PDB file of C-alpha atoms in Angstrom:
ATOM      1  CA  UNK P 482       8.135 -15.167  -6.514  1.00 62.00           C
ATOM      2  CA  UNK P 483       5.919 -16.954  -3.832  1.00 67.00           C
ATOM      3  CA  UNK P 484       3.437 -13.887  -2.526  1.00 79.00           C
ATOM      4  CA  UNK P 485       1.403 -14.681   0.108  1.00 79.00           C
ATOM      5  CA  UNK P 486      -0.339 -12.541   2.620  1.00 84.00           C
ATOM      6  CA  UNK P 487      -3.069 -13.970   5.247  1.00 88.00           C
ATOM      7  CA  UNK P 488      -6.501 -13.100   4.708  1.00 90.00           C
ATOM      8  CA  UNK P 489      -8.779 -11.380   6.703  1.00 93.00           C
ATOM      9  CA  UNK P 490     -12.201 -12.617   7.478  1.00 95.00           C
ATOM     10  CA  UNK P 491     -15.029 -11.036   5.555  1.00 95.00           C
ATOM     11  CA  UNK P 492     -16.494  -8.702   8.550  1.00 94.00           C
ATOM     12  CA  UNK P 493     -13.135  -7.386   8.463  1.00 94.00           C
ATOM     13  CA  UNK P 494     -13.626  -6.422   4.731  1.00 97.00           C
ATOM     14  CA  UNK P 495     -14.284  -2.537   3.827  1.00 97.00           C
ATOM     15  CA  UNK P 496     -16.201  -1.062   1.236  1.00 98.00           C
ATOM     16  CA  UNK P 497     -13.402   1.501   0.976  1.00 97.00           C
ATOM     17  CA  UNK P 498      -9.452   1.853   0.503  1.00 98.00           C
ATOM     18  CA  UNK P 499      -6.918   4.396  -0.480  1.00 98.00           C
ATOM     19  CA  UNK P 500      -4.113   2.745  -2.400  1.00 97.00           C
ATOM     20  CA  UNK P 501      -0.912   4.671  -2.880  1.00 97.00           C
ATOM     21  CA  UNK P 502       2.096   4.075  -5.154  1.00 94.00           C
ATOM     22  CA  UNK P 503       5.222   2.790  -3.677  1.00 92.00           C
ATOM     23  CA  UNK P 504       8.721   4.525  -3.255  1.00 90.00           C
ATOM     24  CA  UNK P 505       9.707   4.128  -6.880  1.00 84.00           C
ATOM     25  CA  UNK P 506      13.260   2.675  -6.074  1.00 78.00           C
ATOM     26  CA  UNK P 507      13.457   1.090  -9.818  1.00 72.00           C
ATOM     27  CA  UNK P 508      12.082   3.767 -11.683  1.00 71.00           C
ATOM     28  CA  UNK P 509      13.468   2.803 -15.189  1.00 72.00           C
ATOM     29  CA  UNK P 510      12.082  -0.734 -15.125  1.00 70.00           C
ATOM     30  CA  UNK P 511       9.647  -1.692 -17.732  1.00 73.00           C
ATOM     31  CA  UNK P 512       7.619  -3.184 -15.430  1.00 79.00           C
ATOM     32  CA  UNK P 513       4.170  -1.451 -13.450  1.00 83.00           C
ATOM     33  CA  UNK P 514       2.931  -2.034 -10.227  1.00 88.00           C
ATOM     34  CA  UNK P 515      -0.715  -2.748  -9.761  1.00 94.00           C
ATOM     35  CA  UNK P 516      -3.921  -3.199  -7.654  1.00 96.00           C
ATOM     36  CA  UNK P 517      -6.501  -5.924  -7.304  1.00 97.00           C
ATOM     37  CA  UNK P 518      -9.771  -5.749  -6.052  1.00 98.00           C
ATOM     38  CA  UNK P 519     -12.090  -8.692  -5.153  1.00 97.00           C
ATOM     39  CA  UNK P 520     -15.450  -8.522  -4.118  1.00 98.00           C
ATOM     40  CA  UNK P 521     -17.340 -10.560  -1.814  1.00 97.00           C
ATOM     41  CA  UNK P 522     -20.761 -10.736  -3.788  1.00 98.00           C
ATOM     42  CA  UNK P 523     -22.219  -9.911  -7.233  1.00 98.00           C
ATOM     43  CA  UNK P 524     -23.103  -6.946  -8.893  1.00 98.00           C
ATOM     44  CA  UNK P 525     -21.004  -5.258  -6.127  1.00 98.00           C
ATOM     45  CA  UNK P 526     -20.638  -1.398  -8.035  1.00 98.00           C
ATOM     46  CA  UNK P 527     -17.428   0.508  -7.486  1.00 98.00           C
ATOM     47  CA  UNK P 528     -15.596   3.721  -8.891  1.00 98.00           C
ATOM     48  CA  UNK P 529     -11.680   3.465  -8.988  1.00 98.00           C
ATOM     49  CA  UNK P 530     -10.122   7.455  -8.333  1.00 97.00           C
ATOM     50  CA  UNK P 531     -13.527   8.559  -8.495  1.00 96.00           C
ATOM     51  CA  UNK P 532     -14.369   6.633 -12.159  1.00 97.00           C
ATOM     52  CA  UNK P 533     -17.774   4.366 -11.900  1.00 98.00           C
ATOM     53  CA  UNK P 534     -16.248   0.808 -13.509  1.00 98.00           C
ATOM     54  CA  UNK P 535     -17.898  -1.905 -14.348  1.00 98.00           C
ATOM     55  CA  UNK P 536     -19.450  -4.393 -11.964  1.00 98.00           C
ATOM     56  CA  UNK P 537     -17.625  -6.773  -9.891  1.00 98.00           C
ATOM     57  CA  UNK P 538     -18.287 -10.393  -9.544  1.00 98.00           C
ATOM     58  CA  UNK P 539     -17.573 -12.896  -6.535  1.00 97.00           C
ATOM     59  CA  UNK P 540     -14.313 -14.113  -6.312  1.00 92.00           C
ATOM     60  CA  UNK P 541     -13.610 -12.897  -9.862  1.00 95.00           C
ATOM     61  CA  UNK P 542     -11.061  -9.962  -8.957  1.00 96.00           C
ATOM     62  CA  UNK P 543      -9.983  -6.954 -11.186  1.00 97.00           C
ATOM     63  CA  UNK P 544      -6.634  -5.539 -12.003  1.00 97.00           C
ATOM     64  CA  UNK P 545      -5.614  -1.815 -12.272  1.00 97.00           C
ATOM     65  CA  UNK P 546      -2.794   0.496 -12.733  1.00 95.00           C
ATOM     66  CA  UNK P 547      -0.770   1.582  -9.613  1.00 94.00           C
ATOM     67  CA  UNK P 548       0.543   4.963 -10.955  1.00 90.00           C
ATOM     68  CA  UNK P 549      -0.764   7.515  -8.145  1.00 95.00           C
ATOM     69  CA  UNK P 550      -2.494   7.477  -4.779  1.00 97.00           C
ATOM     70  CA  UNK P 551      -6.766   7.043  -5.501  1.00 97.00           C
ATOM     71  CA  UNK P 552      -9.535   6.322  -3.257  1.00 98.00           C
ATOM     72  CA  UNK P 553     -11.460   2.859  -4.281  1.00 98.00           C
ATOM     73  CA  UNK P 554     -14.951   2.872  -3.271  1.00 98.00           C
ATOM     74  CA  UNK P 555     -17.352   0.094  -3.292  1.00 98.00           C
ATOM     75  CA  UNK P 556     -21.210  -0.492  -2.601  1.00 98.00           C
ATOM     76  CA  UNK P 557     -20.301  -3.990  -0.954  1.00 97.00           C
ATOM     77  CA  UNK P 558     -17.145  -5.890   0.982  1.00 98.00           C
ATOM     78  CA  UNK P 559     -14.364  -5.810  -1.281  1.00 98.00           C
ATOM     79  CA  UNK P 560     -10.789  -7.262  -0.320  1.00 98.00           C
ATOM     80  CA  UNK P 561      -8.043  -4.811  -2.052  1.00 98.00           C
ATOM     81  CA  UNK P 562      -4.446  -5.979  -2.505  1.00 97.00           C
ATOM     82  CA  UNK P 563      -1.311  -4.000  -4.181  1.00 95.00           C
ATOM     83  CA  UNK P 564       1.519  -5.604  -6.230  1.00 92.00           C
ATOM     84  CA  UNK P 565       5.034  -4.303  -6.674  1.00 88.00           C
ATOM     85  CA  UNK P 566       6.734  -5.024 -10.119  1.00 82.00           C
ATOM     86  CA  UNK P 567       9.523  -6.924 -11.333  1.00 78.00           C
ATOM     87  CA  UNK P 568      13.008  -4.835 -11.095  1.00 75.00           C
ATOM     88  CA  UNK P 569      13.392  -5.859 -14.770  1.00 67.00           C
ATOM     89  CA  UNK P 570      15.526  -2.947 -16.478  1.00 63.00           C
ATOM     90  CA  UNK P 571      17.592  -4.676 -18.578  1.00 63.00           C
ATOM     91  CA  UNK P 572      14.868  -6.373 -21.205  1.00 55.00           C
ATOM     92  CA  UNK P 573      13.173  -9.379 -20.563  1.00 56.00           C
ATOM     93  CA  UNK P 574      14.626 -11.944 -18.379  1.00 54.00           C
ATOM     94  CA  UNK P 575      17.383  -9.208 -17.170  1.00 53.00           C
ATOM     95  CA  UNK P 576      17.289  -8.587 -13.210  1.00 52.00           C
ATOM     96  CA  UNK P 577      19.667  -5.782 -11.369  1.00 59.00           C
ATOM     97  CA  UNK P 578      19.301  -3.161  -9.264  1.00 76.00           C
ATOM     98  CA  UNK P 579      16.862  -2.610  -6.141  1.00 83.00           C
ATOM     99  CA  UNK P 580      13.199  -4.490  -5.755  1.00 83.00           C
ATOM    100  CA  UNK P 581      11.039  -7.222  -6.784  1.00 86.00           C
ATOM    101  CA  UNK P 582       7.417  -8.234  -6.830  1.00 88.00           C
ATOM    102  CA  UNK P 583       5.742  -8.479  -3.043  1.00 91.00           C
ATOM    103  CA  UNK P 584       1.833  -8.311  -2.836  1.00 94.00           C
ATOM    104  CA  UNK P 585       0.278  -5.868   0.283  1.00 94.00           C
ATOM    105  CA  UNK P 586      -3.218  -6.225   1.338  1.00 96.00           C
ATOM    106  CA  UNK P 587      -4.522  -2.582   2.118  1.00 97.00           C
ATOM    107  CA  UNK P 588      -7.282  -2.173   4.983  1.00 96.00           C
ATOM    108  CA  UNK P 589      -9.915  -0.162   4.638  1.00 97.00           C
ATOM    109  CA  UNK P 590     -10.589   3.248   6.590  1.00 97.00           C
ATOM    110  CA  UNK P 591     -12.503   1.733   9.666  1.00 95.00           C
ATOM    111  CA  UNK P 592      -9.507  -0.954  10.294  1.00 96.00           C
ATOM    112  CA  UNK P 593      -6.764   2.006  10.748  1.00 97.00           C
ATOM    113  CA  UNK P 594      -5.192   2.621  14.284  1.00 98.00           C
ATOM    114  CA  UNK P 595      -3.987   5.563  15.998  1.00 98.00           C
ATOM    115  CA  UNK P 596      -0.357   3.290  17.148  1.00 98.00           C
ATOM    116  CA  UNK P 597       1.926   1.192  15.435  1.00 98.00           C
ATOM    117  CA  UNK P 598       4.021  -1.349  16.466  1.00 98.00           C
ATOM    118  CA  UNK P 599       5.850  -2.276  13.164  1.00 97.00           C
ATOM    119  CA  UNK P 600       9.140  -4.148  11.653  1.00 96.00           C
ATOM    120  CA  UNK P 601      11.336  -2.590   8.547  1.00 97.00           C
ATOM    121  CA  UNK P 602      12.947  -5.943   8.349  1.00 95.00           C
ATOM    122  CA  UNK P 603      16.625  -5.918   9.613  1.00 96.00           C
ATOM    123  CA  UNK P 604      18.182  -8.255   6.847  1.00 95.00           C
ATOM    124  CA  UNK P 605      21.134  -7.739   4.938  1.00 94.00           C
ATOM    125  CA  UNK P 606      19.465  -8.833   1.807  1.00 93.00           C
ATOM    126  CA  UNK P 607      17.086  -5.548   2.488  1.00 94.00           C
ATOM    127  CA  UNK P 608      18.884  -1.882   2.024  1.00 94.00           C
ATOM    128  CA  UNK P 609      15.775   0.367   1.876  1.00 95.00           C
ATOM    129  CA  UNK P 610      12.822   0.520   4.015  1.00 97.00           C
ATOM    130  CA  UNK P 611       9.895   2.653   3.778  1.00 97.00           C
ATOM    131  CA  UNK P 612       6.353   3.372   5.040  1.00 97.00           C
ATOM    132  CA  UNK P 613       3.104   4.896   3.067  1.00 98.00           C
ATOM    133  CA  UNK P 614       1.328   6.790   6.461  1.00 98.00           C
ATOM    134  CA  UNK P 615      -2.190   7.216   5.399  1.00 98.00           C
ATOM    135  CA  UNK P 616      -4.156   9.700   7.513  1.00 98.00           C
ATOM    136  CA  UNK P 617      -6.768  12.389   7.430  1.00 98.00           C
ATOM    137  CA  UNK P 618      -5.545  15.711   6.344  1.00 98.00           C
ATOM    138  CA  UNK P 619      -6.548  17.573   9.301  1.00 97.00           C
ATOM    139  CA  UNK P 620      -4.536  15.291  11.362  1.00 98.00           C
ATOM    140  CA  UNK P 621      -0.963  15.227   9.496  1.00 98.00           C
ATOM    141  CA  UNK P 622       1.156  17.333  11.795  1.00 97.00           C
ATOM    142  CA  UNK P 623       0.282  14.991  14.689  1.00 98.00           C
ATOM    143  CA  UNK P 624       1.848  11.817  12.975  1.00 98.00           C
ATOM    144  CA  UNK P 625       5.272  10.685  15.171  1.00 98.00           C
ATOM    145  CA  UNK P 626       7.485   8.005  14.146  1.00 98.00           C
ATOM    146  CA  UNK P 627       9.837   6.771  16.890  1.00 98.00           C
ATOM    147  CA  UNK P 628       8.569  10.230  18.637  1.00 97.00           C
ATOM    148  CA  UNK P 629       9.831  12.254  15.934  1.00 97.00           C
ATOM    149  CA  UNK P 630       7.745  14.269  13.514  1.00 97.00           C
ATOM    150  CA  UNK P 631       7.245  13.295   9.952  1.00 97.00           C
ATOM    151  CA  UNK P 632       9.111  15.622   7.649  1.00 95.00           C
ATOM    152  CA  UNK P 633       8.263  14.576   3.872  1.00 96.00           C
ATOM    153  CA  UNK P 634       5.595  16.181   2.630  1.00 97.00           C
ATOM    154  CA  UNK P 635       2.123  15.057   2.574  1.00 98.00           C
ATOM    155  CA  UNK P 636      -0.113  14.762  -0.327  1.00 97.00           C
ATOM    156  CA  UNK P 637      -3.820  15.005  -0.722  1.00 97.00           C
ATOM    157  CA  UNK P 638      -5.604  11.916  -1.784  1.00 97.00           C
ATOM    158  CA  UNK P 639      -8.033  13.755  -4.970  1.00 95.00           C
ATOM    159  CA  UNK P 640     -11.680  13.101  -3.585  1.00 94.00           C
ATOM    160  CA  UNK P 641     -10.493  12.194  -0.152  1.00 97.00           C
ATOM    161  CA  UNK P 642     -10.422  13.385   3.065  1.00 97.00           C
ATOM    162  CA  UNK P 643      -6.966  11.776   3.881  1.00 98.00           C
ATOM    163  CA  UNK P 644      -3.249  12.644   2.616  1.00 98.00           C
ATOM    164  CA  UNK P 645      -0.410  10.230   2.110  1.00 98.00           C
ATOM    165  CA  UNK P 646       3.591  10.441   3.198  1.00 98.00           C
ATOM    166  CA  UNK P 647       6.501   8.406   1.799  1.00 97.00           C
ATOM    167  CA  UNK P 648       9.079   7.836   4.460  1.00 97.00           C
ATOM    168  CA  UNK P 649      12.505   6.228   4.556  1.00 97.00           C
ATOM    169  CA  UNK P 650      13.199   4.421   7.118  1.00 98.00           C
ATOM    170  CA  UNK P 651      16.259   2.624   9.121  1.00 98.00           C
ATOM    171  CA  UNK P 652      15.688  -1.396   9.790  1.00 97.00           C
ATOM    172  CA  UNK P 653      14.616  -2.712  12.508  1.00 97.00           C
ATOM    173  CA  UNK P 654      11.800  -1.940  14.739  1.00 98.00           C
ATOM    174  CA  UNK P 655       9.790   1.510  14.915  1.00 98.00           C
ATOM    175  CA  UNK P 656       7.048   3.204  16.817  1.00 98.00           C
ATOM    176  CA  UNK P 657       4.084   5.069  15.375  1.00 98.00           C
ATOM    177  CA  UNK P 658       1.731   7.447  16.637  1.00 98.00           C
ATOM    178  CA  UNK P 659      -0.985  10.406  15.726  1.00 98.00           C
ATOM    179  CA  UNK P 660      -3.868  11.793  16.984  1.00 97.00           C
ATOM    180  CA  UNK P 661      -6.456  10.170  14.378  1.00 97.00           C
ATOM    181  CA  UNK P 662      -6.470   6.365  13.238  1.00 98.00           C
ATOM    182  CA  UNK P 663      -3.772   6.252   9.889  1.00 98.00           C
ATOM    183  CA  UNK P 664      -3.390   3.531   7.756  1.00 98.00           C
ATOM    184  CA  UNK P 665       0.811   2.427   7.433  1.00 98.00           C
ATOM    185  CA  UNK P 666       2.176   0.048   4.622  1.00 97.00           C
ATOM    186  CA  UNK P 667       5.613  -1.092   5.608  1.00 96.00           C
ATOM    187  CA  UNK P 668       7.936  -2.188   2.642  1.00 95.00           C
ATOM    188  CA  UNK P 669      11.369  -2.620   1.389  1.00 94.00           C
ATOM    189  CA  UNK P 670      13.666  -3.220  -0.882  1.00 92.00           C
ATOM    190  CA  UNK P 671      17.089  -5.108  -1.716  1.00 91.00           C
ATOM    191  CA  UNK P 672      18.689  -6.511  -4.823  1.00 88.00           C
ATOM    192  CA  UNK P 673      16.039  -8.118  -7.380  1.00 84.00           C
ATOM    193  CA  UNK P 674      14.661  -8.354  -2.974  1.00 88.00           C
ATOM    194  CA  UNK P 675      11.716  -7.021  -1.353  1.00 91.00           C
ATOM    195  CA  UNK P 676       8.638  -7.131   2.022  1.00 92.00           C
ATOM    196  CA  UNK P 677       5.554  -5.164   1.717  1.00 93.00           C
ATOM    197  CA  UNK P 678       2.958  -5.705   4.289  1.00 93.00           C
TER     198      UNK P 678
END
């Protein structure tokens, strides 16, 4: 798969980001979704869900585990990116069912917005759409998608302020809204198919 995302310039960079697992539409693949992390300069210290881990390096970036939402925390710029898997369920080289590999850079805190213009990309090669809403937990009932209120469940970040929501979505083009900034990662999914941005 050719992933490509465009990226943002370094003042745009964060020295924070909560990264949150995606709707688990293949769950009995044998393949893991993950997170990168690059930093802008050396020696830049981090802690991953609230772990100190060893020192990042310019340009070099670092892999880890995308099994639950967790709060990435830096000393210095750092550019953080998630990967979906392979569908893969059938042994290696095997490919059915829903989803495929898409990278998603996630912003940091200070880059969220309080409104959303977005896309769940009306194709029929896509048959599930879904959005992460990232938000601070005092501000959860205000969220409003296409003027209606969110009704899955949100769950606290551990060590955050904020709480995430998975949300299924229709295809085409959708409205967001709440009364603090949120962070929203828009993907979806078709046969060995998928968007994430």
């Amino acid at each position: 798969d050719h992933l490509v995302e465009q990226m943002p310039p370094l003042e745009a960079w964060g020295t924070e980001a909560i990264v949150t697992p995606h709707y688990p539409i293949t769950p009995s693949s044998f393949e893991q979704a993950v997170g990168r992390v690059l930093a802008a300069f050396d020696n830049t210290n981090w802690t991953l869900d609230g772990q100190p881990q060893p020192p990042l390096m310019a340009g070099r970036s670092v892999e880890f585990k995308l099994t639950k939402a967790m709060p990435l925390i830096a000393d210095g710029p750092v550019l953080v990116a998630q990967y979906e898997h392979s569908v893969n369920v059938g042994g290696p080289g095997q490919q059915s069912g829903l989803g495929d590999p898409f990278m998603m850079l996630i912003p940091p805190p200070q880059q969220f917005d309080s409104v959303y213009s977005f896309q769940c990309v009306d194709h029929p090669e896509f048959l599930r759409h879904f959005v992460n809403v990232v938000i601070d937990t005092n501000a959860t009932a205000s969220v409003r998608i296409d003027g209606n209120p969110v009704v899955e469940p949100f769950v606290p970040v551990p060590g955050t302020r904020f709480s995430f929501a998975q949300i299924e979505l229709s295809a085409g083009a959708h409205f967001a809204r709440a009364d603090s900034t949120f962070g929203l990662y828009s993907y979806g999914y078709g046969p060995a198919n998928s968007y994430g941005y």
